[in-house]
Amino acid sequence: MAQKQCMEAEKYPSKVIKFPQKGKVERCKVIAVTSGKGGVGKTNVVVNLALALIELGKRVMILDADLALANIDVLLGLVPKFNLQHVLTGQKKLSDILVEGPRGIKILPASSGIMEMAQLTESQKLILLNGLDGLEEEFDLLLIDTAAGVSSNVVYFNLAAEDILVIVSPEPTAITDAYALMKILFTRYQEKSFRLLVNSVHDSREADEVYRRLSLATERFLQISLDYLGYIPLDDNIPRAVKQQRAVVEAYPYSQASRSFFQIARSICQLPPAPFPKGNIQFMWQKWLECSQK
């Protein structure tokens, strides 16, 4: 049944497809979307994947975890009154700052230009986790849009997720930095599983070559698993949608890029759940406790 609905969504990508309930509440899957360097289109990928997942019947929340340089709200033309800074300073609860975007997407907006937010304290992590714990049952997926690079915040959010989705472009520096990010997460924190999305490529052959190079390097030198999730082609509709402060899957649902986003969203729907408790909010609690004891 789900396969039939996914096929229908491919034919009509702007149509909302609701998956049938299985009679039990499934726990919220946490996916960190990250990159070794900035400028690879990570935040744009997060927004479009989130909206595509909503079209497939999922309840999605985005956590803008680039805590000092917020971008999610800007991409969608939203002007939040409050943000995570108000939560982490004790002025508001997470539920108070939730912003609703297109198609009912929920966003936890970050602050912008506040350098103190670039590195969370242990008490701030505790506040954030406590708030997320209260929202878990309302969503099927939490997408964490991390900052680029390998800061302590980036490392923490990646380790706390069930899946780590690395965004990379064909640029040599992007490939090198993506490898460096995975190397740090593996050598220092024993993270062994990553998924890869190649962005801004001319065609599938270019994307395959990027995956091949990274996969060979990670298998040879790190002995880690790198799962290829797909690619997003270069498409003039993407910058056109950005200028409109809209997601391309909403503004141009039949574009080549939008079809790729829907294909990857369907792949995410089919990802097997990790063994409990990895990847849900309880797992994030566990990781915080482990890190605080080191």
Short mmCIF file of C-alpha atoms in Angstrom, two decimals:
data_model
loop_
_atom_site.label_atom_id
_atom_site.label_comp_id
_atom_site.label_asym_id
_atom_site.label_seq_id
_atom_site.Cartn_x
_atom_site.Cartn_y
_atom_site.Cartn_z
CA MET A 1 0.00 0.00 0.00
CA ALA A 2 2.78 2.44 0.99
CA GLN A 3 4.66 1.62 -2.24
CA LYS A 4 1.54 2.42 -4.27
CA GLN A 5 1.18 5.74 -2.50
CA CYS A 6 4.82 6.60 -3.11
CA MET A 7 4.29 5.90 -6.83
CA GLU A 8 1.27 8.20 -6.77
CA ALA A 9 3.34 10.90 -5.08
CA GLU A 10 5.95 10.61 -7.82
CA LYS A 11 3.29 11.16 -10.46
CA TYR A 12 1.71 14.05 -8.58
CA PRO A 13 4.50 15.50 -6.42
CA SER A 14 2.41 18.36 -5.02
CA LYS A 15 -0.39 16.09 -3.81
CA VAL A 16 -0.54 15.32 -0.11
CA ILE A 17 -0.34 11.57 0.44
CA LYS A 18 -1.25 10.29 3.89
CA PHE A 19 0.25 6.98 4.92
CA PRO A 20 -2.05 4.71 6.89
CA GLN A 21 -1.58 4.48 10.63
CA LYS A 22 -0.33 1.13 11.90
CA GLY A 23 -2.27 1.28 15.14
CA LYS A 24 0.67 2.38 17.28
CA VAL A 25 2.60 5.57 17.83
CA GLU A 26 6.03 5.38 16.26
CA ARG A 27 8.82 7.25 17.96
CA CYS A 28 10.22 10.39 16.40
CA LYS A 29 13.20 9.75 14.12
CA VAL A 30 16.01 12.27 14.52
CA ILE A 31 18.13 13.03 11.44
CA ALA A 32 21.10 15.40 11.57
CA VAL A 33 21.80 17.11 8.25
CA THR A 34 25.37 18.32 8.22
CA SER A 35 28.31 19.31 6.03
CA GLY A 36 32.04 19.74 6.30
CA LYS A 37 31.96 23.24 4.85
CA GLY A 38 29.48 26.01 4.22
CA GLY A 39 28.07 26.88 0.83
CA VAL A 40 27.01 23.39 -0.24
CA GLY A 41 23.26 24.10 0.03
CA LYS A 42 22.65 22.20 3.26
CA THR A 43 19.91 24.43 4.66
CA ASN A 44 18.10 24.50 1.32
CA VAL A 45 18.21 20.71 1.28
CA VAL A 46 16.75 20.55 4.80
CA VAL A 47 13.83 22.84 3.93
CA ASN A 48 12.95 21.03 0.72
CA LEU A 49 13.27 17.54 2.20
CA ALA A 50 11.08 18.58 5.12
CA LEU A 51 8.33 19.85 2.82
CA ALA A 52 8.59 16.77 0.60
CA LEU A 53 8.25 14.55 3.67
CA ILE A 54 5.15 16.47 4.71
CA GLU A 55 3.69 15.82 1.26
CA LEU A 56 4.27 12.12 1.96
CA GLY A 57 2.19 12.34 5.12
CA LYS A 58 4.89 12.84 7.72
CA ARG A 59 4.77 15.28 10.62
CA VAL A 60 8.05 17.16 10.43
CA MET A 61 9.85 19.61 12.67
CA ILE A 62 13.09 21.42 11.79
CA LEU A 63 15.55 22.44 14.47
CA ASP A 64 17.76 25.25 13.18
CA ALA A 65 20.92 24.20 14.99
CA ASP A 66 23.14 26.81 13.36
CA LEU A 67 22.58 28.62 16.60
CA ALA A 68 24.51 31.81 15.83
CA LEU A 69 23.68 32.18 12.12
CA ALA A 70 20.03 31.27 11.58
CA ASN A 71 18.89 30.71 7.99
CA ILE A 72 15.79 28.50 7.94
CA ASP A 73 13.39 31.34 8.67
CA VAL A 74 15.04 33.56 6.06
CA LEU A 75 14.73 30.90 3.35
CA LEU A 76 10.99 30.63 4.01
CA GLY A 77 10.30 34.33 4.48
CA LEU A 78 9.35 33.91 8.13
CA VAL A 79 9.88 36.50 10.86
CA PRO A 80 9.81 34.67 14.20
CA LYS A 81 9.14 36.78 17.26
CA PHE A 82 11.14 34.46 19.50
CA ASN A 83 13.97 31.99 18.92
CA LEU A 84 16.16 29.45 20.69
CA GLN A 85 18.06 32.17 22.49
CA HIS A 86 14.88 33.00 24.43
CA VAL A 87 14.53 29.32 25.38
CA LEU A 88 18.14 28.81 26.43
CA THR A 89 18.05 31.94 28.58
CA GLY A 90 14.90 30.72 30.32
CA GLN A 91 12.53 33.33 28.89
CA LYS A 92 10.40 30.94 26.79
CA LYS A 93 9.61 27.26 26.34
CA LEU A 94 10.29 25.45 23.06
CA SER A 95 6.57 25.18 22.42
CA ASP A 96 6.34 28.99 22.70
CA ILE A 97 8.80 29.63 19.87
CA LEU A 98 7.55 27.04 17.36
CA VAL A 99 6.88 28.75 14.04
CA GLU A 100 4.56 27.30 11.42
CA GLY A 101 5.71 27.52 7.82
CA PRO A 102 4.25 26.37 4.50
CA ARG A 103 2.24 23.13 4.45
CA GLY A 104 2.18 23.12 8.25
CA ILE A 105 5.90 22.57 8.72
CA LYS A 106 7.07 23.41 12.25
CA ILE A 107 10.36 25.21 12.84
CA LEU A 108 12.41 25.89 15.95
CA PRO A 109 14.23 29.07 14.83
CA ALA A 110 17.73 29.96 15.94
CA SER A 111 19.16 33.37 16.69
CA SER A 112 21.39 35.28 14.30
CA GLY A 113 24.55 37.21 15.07
CA ILE A 114 24.75 36.06 18.70
CA MET A 115 28.19 34.49 19.06
CA GLU A 116 27.45 33.26 22.58
CA MET A 117 25.09 30.74 20.98
CA ALA A 118 27.85 29.14 18.91
CA GLN A 119 28.80 26.83 21.78
CA LEU A 120 26.13 25.46 24.09
CA THR A 121 26.87 24.96 27.76
CA GLU A 122 25.87 21.73 29.47
CA SER A 123 22.96 23.47 31.19
CA GLN A 124 21.74 24.85 27.85
CA LYS A 125 21.85 21.36 26.32
CA LEU A 126 19.76 20.16 29.25
CA ILE A 127 17.16 22.89 28.66
CA LEU A 128 17.01 22.05 24.95
CA LEU A 129 16.66 18.32 25.50
CA ASN A 130 13.98 18.80 28.13
CA GLY A 131 11.96 20.89 25.67
CA LEU A 132 12.42 18.46 22.79
CA ASP A 133 11.30 15.61 25.01
CA GLY A 134 7.97 17.36 25.47
CA LEU A 135 7.45 17.75 21.71
CA GLU A 136 8.52 14.27 20.57
CA GLU A 137 5.08 12.68 20.33
CA GLU A 138 3.81 15.42 18.02
CA PHE A 139 6.22 14.60 15.18
CA ASP A 140 7.41 11.69 13.05
CA LEU A 141 10.70 13.29 12.07
CA LEU A 142 13.01 15.89 13.55
CA LEU A 143 15.48 17.29 11.02
CA ILE A 144 18.44 19.03 12.66
CA ASP A 145 20.07 21.60 10.40
CA THR A 146 23.54 21.77 11.95
CA ALA A 147 26.09 24.48 11.36
CA ALA A 148 28.85 23.67 8.90
CA GLY A 149 32.21 22.48 10.19
CA VAL A 150 33.22 20.54 13.29
CA SER A 151 32.36 22.77 16.25
CA SER A 152 31.29 21.21 19.54
CA ASN A 153 27.64 21.97 18.72
CA VAL A 154 27.94 20.25 15.34
CA VAL A 155 29.56 17.18 16.87
CA TYR A 156 26.94 16.96 19.61
CA PHE A 157 23.92 17.18 17.32
CA ASN A 158 25.40 14.65 14.89
CA LEU A 159 26.11 12.13 17.62
CA ALA A 160 22.61 12.53 19.02
CA ALA A 161 20.88 11.58 15.75
CA GLU A 162 19.74 8.22 14.44
CA ASP A 163 20.99 9.11 10.98
CA ILE A 164 23.71 11.52 9.92
CA LEU A 165 23.06 12.89 6.44
CA VAL A 166 26.19 14.51 5.02
CA ILE A 167 25.63 17.08 2.27
CA VAL A 168 28.47 17.50 -0.19
CA SER A 169 28.96 19.28 -3.50
CA PRO A 170 31.39 18.32 -6.29
CA GLU A 171 33.91 20.99 -5.25
CA PRO A 172 37.21 19.44 -4.09
CA THR A 173 37.15 21.45 -0.84
CA ALA A 174 33.63 20.25 -0.06
CA ILE A 175 34.65 16.63 -0.61
CA THR A 176 37.79 17.02 1.52
CA ASP A 177 35.90 18.72 4.34
CA ALA A 178 33.11 16.13 4.29
CA TYR A 179 35.74 13.41 4.70
CA ALA A 180 37.36 15.36 7.55
CA LEU A 181 34.01 15.67 9.34
CA MET A 182 33.35 11.93 9.11
CA LYS A 183 36.92 11.17 10.17
CA ILE A 184 36.57 13.26 13.34
CA LEU A 185 33.21 11.71 14.23
CA PHE A 186 34.68 8.23 13.72
CA THR A 187 38.12 8.55 15.30
CA ARG A 188 37.03 10.57 18.33
CA TYR A 189 33.48 9.33 18.89
CA GLN A 190 33.32 5.93 17.10
CA GLU A 191 30.47 6.99 14.80
CA LYS A 192 30.48 4.40 11.99
CA SER A 193 27.42 5.06 9.85
CA PHE A 194 26.77 7.98 7.51
CA ARG A 195 24.45 8.75 4.63
CA LEU A 196 25.49 10.93 1.71
CA LEU A 197 23.54 13.36 -0.45
CA VAL A 198 25.40 14.99 -3.34
CA ASN A 199 24.09 18.45 -4.14
CA SER A 200 24.44 20.75 -7.16
CA VAL A 201 25.65 18.26 -9.76
CA HIS A 202 25.16 18.27 -13.52
CA ASP A 203 24.02 14.66 -13.73
CA SER A 204 24.00 11.28 -12.01
CA ARG A 205 27.46 10.39 -13.31
CA GLU A 206 29.01 13.38 -11.55
CA ALA A 207 27.16 12.49 -8.35
CA ASP A 208 28.25 8.86 -8.60
CA GLU A 209 31.87 9.95 -8.97
CA VAL A 210 31.69 12.09 -5.83
CA TYR A 211 30.19 9.18 -3.91
CA ARG A 212 32.79 6.78 -5.31
CA ARG A 213 35.69 8.97 -4.19
CA LEU A 214 34.34 9.48 -0.70
CA SER A 215 33.27 5.87 -0.30
CA LEU A 216 36.68 4.54 -1.32
CA ALA A 217 38.41 6.86 1.13
CA THR A 218 36.12 6.08 4.07
CA GLU A 219 36.26 2.33 3.48
CA ARG A 220 40.03 2.25 3.04
CA PHE A 221 41.12 4.56 5.84
CA LEU A 222 38.23 4.61 8.30
CA GLN A 223 36.37 1.31 7.78
CA ILE A 224 33.01 3.07 8.07
CA SER A 225 29.76 2.68 6.17
CA LEU A 226 28.74 5.40 3.69
CA ASP A 227 25.24 4.94 2.28
CA TYR A 228 24.41 6.88 -0.88
CA LEU A 229 20.97 8.45 -0.51
CA GLY A 230 20.84 10.34 -3.80
CA TYR A 231 21.64 13.62 -5.52
CA ILE A 232 20.08 16.99 -6.34
CA PRO A 233 20.82 18.32 -9.83
CA LEU A 234 21.70 21.88 -10.71
CA ASP A 235 18.40 23.56 -11.49
CA ASP A 236 17.71 27.23 -12.23
CA ASN A 237 14.45 26.87 -10.33
CA ILE A 238 16.34 26.55 -7.03
CA PRO A 239 17.86 30.07 -6.99
CA ARG A 240 14.61 31.35 -8.46
CA ALA A 241 12.69 29.91 -5.51
CA VAL A 242 15.29 31.23 -3.05
CA LYS A 243 14.74 34.75 -4.33
CA GLN A 244 11.02 34.27 -3.69
CA GLN A 245 11.84 32.94 -0.19
CA ARG A 246 10.07 29.70 -1.02
CA ALA A 247 11.12 26.07 -1.24
CA VAL A 248 11.55 24.77 -4.77
CA VAL A 249 9.29 21.78 -4.05
CA GLU A 250 6.51 24.23 -3.26
CA ALA A 251 7.19 26.90 -5.90
CA TYR A 252 8.14 24.54 -8.75
CA PRO A 253 6.92 21.06 -7.75
CA TYR A 254 7.47 19.54 -11.20
CA SER A 255 11.03 20.79 -11.65
CA GLN A 256 13.92 18.37 -11.94
CA ALA A 257 15.23 19.35 -8.51
CA SER A 258 11.83 18.88 -6.88
CA ARG A 259 11.48 15.39 -8.30
CA SER A 260 14.88 14.52 -6.85
CA PHE A 261 13.87 15.87 -3.44
CA PHE A 262 10.72 13.74 -3.51
CA GLN A 263 12.72 10.67 -4.49
CA ILE A 264 15.11 11.18 -1.58
CA ALA A 265 12.19 11.88 0.78
CA ARG A 266 10.66 8.54 -0.20
CA SER A 267 13.99 6.86 0.54
CA ILE A 268 13.99 8.47 3.99
CA CYS A 269 10.47 7.13 4.60
CA GLN A 270 11.77 3.63 3.91
CA LEU A 271 14.83 3.81 6.18
CA PRO A 272 14.69 1.07 8.81
CA PRO A 273 14.50 2.28 12.41
CA ALA A 274 17.63 1.97 14.47
CA PRO A 275 17.55 -0.26 17.55
CA PHE A 276 15.99 1.54 20.53
CA PRO A 277 16.92 4.02 21.82
CA LYS A 278 19.32 5.43 19.19
CA GLY A 279 18.00 8.38 17.27
CA ASN A 280 15.04 9.51 19.33
CA ILE A 281 14.87 12.12 22.04
CA GLN A 282 15.64 9.57 24.76
CA PHE A 283 18.85 8.76 22.91
CA MET A 284 19.73 12.46 22.85
CA TRP A 285 19.29 12.45 26.63
CA GLN A 286 21.63 9.47 26.88
CA LYS A 287 24.30 11.16 24.74
CA TRP A 288 24.09 14.30 26.85
CA LEU A 289 24.62 12.29 30.01
CA GLU A 290 27.60 10.48 28.47
CA CYS A 291 29.19 13.71 27.25
CA SER A 292 28.64 15.50 30.57
CA GLN A 293 30.51 12.73 32.39
CA LYS A 294 33.63 12.99 30.20
#
